Coordinates of C-alpha atoms and ligand atoms in Angstrom, one line a residue:
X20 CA 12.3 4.2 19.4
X21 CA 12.3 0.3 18.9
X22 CA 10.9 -0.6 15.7
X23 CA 9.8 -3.4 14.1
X24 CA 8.9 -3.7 10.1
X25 CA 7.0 -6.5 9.7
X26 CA 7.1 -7.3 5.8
X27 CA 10.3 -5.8 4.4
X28 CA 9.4 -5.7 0.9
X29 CA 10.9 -2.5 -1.2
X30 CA 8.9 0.2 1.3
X31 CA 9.3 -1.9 4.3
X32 CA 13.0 -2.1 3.8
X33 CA 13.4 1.9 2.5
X34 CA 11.6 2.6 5.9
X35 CA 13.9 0.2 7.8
X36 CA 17.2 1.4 6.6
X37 CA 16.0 4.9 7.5
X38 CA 14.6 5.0 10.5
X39 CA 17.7 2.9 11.7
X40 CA 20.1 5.5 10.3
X41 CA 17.6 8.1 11.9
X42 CA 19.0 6.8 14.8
X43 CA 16.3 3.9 15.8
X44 CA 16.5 0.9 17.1
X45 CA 15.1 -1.2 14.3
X46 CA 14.2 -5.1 13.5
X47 CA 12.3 -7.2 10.5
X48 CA 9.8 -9.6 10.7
X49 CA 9.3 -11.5 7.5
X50 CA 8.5 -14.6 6.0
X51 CA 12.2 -15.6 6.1
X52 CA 13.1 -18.0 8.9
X53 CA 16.8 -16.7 8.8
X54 CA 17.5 -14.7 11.8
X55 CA 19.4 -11.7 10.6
X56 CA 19.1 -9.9 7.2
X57 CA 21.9 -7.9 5.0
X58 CA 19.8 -4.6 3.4
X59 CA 21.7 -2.3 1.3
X60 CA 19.9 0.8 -0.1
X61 CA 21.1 2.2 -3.2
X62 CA 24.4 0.1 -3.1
X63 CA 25.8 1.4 -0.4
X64 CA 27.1 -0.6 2.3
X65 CA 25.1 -3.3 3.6
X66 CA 23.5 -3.0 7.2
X67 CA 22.1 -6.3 9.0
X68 CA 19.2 -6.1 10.6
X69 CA 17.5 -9.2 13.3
X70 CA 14.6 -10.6 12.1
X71 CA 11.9 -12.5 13.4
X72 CA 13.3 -11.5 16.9
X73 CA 10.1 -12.1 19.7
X74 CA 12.0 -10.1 22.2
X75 CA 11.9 -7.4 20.1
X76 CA 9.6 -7.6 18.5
X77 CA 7.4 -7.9 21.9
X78 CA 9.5 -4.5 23.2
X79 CA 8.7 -2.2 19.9
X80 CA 7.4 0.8 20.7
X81 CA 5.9 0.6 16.8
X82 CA 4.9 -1.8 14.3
X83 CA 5.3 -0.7 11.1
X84 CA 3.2 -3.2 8.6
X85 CA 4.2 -2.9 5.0
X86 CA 2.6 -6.3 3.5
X87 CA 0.1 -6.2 0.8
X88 CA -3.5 -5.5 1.6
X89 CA -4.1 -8.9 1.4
X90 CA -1.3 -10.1 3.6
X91 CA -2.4 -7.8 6.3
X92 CA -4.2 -10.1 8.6
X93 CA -1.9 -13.6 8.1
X94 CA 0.9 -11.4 9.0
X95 CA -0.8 -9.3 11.4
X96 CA -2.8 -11.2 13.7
X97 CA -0.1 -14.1 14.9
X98 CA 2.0 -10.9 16.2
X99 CA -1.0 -9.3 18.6
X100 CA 0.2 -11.8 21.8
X101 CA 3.5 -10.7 21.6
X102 CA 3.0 -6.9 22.1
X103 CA 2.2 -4.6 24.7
X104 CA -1.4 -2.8 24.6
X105 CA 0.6 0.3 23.9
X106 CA 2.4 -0.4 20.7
X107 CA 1.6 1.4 17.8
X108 CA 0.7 -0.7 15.2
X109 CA 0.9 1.4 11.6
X110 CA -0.4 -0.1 8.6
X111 CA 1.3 1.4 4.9
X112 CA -0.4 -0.4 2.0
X113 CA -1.6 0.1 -1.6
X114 CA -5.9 -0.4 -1.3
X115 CA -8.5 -0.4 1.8
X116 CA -10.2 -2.7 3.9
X117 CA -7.8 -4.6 5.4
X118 CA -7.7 -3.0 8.2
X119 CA -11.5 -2.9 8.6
X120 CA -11.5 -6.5 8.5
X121 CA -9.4 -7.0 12.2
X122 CA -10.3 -3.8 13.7
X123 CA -11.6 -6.0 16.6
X124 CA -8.4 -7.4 17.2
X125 CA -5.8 -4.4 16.8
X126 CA -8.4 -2.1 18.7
X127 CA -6.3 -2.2 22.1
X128 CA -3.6 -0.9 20.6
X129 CA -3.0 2.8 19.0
X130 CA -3.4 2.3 15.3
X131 CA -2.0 4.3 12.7
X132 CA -3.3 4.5 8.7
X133 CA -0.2 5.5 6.2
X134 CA -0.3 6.7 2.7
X135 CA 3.0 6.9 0.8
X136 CA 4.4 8.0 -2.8
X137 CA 7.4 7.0 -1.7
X138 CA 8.7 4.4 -4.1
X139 CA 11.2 1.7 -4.1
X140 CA 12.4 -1.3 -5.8
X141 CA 13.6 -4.5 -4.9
X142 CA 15.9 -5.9 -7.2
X143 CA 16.6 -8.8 -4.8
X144 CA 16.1 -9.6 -1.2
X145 CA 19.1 -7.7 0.1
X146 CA 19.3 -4.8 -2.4
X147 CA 16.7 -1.8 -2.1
X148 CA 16.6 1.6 -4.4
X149 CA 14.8 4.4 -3.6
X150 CA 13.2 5.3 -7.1
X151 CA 11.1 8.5 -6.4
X152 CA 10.9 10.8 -3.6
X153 CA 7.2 11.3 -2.5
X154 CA 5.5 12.3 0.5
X155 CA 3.7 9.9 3.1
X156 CA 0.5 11.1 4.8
X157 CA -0.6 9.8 8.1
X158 CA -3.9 9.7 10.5
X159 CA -5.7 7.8 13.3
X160 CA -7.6 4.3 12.1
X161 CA -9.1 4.4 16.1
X162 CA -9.6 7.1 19.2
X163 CA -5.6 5.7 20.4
X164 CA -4.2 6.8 17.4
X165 CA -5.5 10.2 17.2
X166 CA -2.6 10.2 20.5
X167 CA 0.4 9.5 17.8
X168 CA 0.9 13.1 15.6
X169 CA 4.6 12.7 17.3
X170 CA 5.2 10.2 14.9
X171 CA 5.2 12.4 12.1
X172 CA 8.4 13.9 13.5
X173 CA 9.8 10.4 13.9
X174 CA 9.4 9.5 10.2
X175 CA 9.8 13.0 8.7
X176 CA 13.3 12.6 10.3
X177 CA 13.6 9.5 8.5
X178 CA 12.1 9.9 5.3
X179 CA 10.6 13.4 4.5
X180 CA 8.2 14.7 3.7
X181 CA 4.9 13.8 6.5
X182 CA 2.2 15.1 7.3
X183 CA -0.8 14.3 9.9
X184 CA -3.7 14.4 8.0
X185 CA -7.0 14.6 10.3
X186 CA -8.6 13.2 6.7
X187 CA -6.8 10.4 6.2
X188 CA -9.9 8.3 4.6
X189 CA -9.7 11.2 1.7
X190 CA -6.0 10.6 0.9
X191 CA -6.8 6.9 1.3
X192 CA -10.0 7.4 -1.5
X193 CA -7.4 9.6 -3.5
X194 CA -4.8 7.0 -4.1
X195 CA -7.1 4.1 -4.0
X196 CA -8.8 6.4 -7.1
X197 CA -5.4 6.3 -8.6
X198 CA -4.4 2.8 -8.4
X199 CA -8.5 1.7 -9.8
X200 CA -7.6 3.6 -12.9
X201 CA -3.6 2.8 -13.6
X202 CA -3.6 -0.6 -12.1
X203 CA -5.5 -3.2 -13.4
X204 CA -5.0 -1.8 -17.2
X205 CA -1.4 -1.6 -16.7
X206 CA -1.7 -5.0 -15.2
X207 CA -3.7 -6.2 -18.1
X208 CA -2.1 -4.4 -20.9
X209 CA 1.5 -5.1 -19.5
X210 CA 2.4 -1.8 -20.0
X211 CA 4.2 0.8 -18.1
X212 CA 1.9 4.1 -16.3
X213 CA 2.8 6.8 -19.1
X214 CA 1.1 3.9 -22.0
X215 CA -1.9 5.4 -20.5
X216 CA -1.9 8.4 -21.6
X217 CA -2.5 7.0 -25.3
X218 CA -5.9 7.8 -27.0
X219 CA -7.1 4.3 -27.1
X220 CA -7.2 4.3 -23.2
X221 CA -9.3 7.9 -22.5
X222 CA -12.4 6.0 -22.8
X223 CA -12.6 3.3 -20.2
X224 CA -10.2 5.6 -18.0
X225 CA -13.1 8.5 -18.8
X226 CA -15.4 6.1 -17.4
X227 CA -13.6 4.0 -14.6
X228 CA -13.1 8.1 -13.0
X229 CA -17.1 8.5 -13.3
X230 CA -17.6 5.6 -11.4
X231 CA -15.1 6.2 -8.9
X232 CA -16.3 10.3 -8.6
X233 CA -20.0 8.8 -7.8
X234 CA -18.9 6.2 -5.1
X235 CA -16.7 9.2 -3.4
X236 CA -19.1 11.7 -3.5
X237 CA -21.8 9.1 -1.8
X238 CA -18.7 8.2 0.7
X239 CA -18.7 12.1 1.6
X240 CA -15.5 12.7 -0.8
X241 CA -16.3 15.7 -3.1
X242 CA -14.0 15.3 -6.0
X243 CA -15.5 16.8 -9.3
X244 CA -15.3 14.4 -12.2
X245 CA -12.3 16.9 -13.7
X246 CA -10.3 17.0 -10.8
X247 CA -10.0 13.5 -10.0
X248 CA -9.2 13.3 -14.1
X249 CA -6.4 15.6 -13.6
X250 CA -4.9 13.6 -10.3
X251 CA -5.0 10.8 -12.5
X252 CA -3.3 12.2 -15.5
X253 CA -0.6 14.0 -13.4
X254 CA 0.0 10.5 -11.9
X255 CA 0.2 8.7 -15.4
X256 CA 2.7 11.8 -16.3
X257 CA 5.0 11.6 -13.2
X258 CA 4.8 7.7 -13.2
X259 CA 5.4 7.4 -16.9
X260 CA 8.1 5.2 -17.0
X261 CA 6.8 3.2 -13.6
X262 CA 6.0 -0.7 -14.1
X263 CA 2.9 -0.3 -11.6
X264 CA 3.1 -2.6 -8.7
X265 CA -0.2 -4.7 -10.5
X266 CA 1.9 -4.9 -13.8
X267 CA 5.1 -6.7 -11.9
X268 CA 2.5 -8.9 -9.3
X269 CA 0.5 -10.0 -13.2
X270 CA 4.4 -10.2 -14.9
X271 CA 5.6 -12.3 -12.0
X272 CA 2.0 -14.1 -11.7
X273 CA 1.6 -13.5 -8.4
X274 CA -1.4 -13.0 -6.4
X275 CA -2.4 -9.0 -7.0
X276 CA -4.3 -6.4 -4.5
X277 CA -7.2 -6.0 -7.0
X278 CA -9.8 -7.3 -3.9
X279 CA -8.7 -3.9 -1.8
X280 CA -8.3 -1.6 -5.3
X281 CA -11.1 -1.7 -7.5
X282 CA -12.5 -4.7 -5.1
X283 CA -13.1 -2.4 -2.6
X284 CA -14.4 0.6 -4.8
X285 CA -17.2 -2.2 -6.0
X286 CA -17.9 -3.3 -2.2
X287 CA -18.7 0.6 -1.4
X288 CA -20.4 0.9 -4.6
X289 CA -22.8 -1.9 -3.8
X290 CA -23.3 -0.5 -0.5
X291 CA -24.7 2.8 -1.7
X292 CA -26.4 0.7 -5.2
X293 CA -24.1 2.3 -7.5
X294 CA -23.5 1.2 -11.0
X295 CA -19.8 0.2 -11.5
X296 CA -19.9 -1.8 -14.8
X297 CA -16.3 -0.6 -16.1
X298 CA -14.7 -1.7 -13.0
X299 CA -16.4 -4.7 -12.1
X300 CA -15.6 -5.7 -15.7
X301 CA -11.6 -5.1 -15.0
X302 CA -12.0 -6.8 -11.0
X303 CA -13.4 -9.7 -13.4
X304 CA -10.3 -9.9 -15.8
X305 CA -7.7 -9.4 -13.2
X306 CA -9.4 -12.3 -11.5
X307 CA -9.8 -14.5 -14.8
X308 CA -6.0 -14.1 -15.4
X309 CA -5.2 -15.0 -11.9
X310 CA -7.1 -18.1 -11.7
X311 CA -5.6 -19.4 -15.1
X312 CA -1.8 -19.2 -13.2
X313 CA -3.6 -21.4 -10.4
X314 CA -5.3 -23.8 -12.7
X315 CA -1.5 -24.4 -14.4
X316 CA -0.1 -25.1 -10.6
Ligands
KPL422 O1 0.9 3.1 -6.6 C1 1.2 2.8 -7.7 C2 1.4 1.4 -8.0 O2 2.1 1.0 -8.9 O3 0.8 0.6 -7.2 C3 1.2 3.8 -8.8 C4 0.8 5.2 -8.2 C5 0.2 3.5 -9.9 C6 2.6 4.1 -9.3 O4 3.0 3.0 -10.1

């Protein structure tokens, strides 16, 4: 297939590099204006790859968007007039929403919702390691992407394991669950996942998984209060020497995905008037810290 990865950050590339040595036909398109990039994963030899090609960009056969949630439509929408109604366009992204928010725009083309714990780092723009195997879950955003199960074949190829999952908007809820409760306190705290899992944490986590087991349950998402505990805690186990992805964008003082995290939890919580004091209180801190770094600039 011709593939394009628009965003190679640490997933974005780990994708790129194997779908390429998968045998594809693959390209970048990033924020770079140089017209070929040098990825290594894992220090082995370095592959180039062309980026921000419009010719082939314009022949992909699929789109894979790896930006952050809020990135999604900046980098998203300037691409729609270069591709056929037919590409797939496949969005892989910590948090929900953002693909809500141009689901006009994309709705010609097949889309495609991804959910990965794969996980990568970047140490620089050219190197890439592949840090933990995980699994990455797929499923239709529209009616023309109920039409693309295929691709799980592509990508398991690729990167195994993948799955179809007719549900996606559960796994989505699942590891947006996740992120609400390790995120923004690892962010906050500075601390790496496994920190967590330290006695002076259980009560705001105890009550940042009520909140989130109510606004499931009233999004049709039946996770019992213990469950969701224990897919937390087997995450904050596994993870436990993870920085999470909000602890390096608050380290590096960059701009985080707390709008689609715990931003989007509160959105669906207002819609159903649901109380979410614990996490509105965290969406505020995140946000206080961020504005200080702009204030400074
Ligand atoms: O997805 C993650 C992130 O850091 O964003 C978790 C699961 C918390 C792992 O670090």
């Amino acid at each position: 297939m011709n593939i394009t990865i628009v965003g190679p950050g640490a997933i974005g590339s780990l994708w790129a590099i194997k779908l390429l040595q998968a045998g594809h036909n693959v390209s970048l398109w990033s924020r770079s204006s140089e017209i070929s990039t040098d990825l290594s994963l894992d220090e082995r030899t370095s592959i180039s790859f062309s980026n921000n090609n419009i010719e082939k960009l314009s022949a992909s056969d699929l789109v894979i968007v790896t930006v952050k949630a809020w990135q999604v439509e900046e980098a998203t929408t300037p691409l729609l007039q270069y591709l056929a109604p037919d590409t797939i366009l496949m969005f892989m992204h910590n948090g929900m929403g953002a693909v809500d928010e141009i689901a006009t725009q994309i709705d010609a083309h097949p889309v495609v919702l991804a959910t990965t714990t794969q996980a990568a780092f970047k140490s620089d723009r050219n190197n890439v390691s592949h840090t933990g195997i995980g699994q990455t879950q797929l499923g239709a955003f529209n009616l023309k992407g109920q039409q693309c199960t295929f691709l799980v074949d592509v990508l398991e190829h690729a990167l195994p394991t993948v799955n179809w999952n007719p549900k996606i908007k559960t796994a989505l809820w699942t590891k947006l669950a996740i992120n609400c409760a390790i995120n923004p306190l690892t962010g906050l705290e500075q601390i790496k996942n496994g920190e967590l899992a330290d006695q002076r944490f259980s009560e705001t986590l105890n009550s940042i998984i009520h909140e989130l087991t109510q606004v499931m349950q009233a999004e049709g998402i039946t996770y019992s209060f213990n469950e969701l505990e224990a897919s937390v805690n087997k995450v904050i186990h596994a993870t436990a020497q993870n920085n999470s992805s909000m602890k390096q964008d608050m380290f590096y003082q960059r701009k985080t995905e707390i709008d689609f995290i715990t931003g989007h939890l509160i959105k669906t919580a207002l819609k159903h008037q649901i109380e979410v004091p614990t996490n509105q209180k965290l969406l505020a801190m995140v946000k206080e810290r961020e504005n200080s770094w702009n204030h400074q600039d």
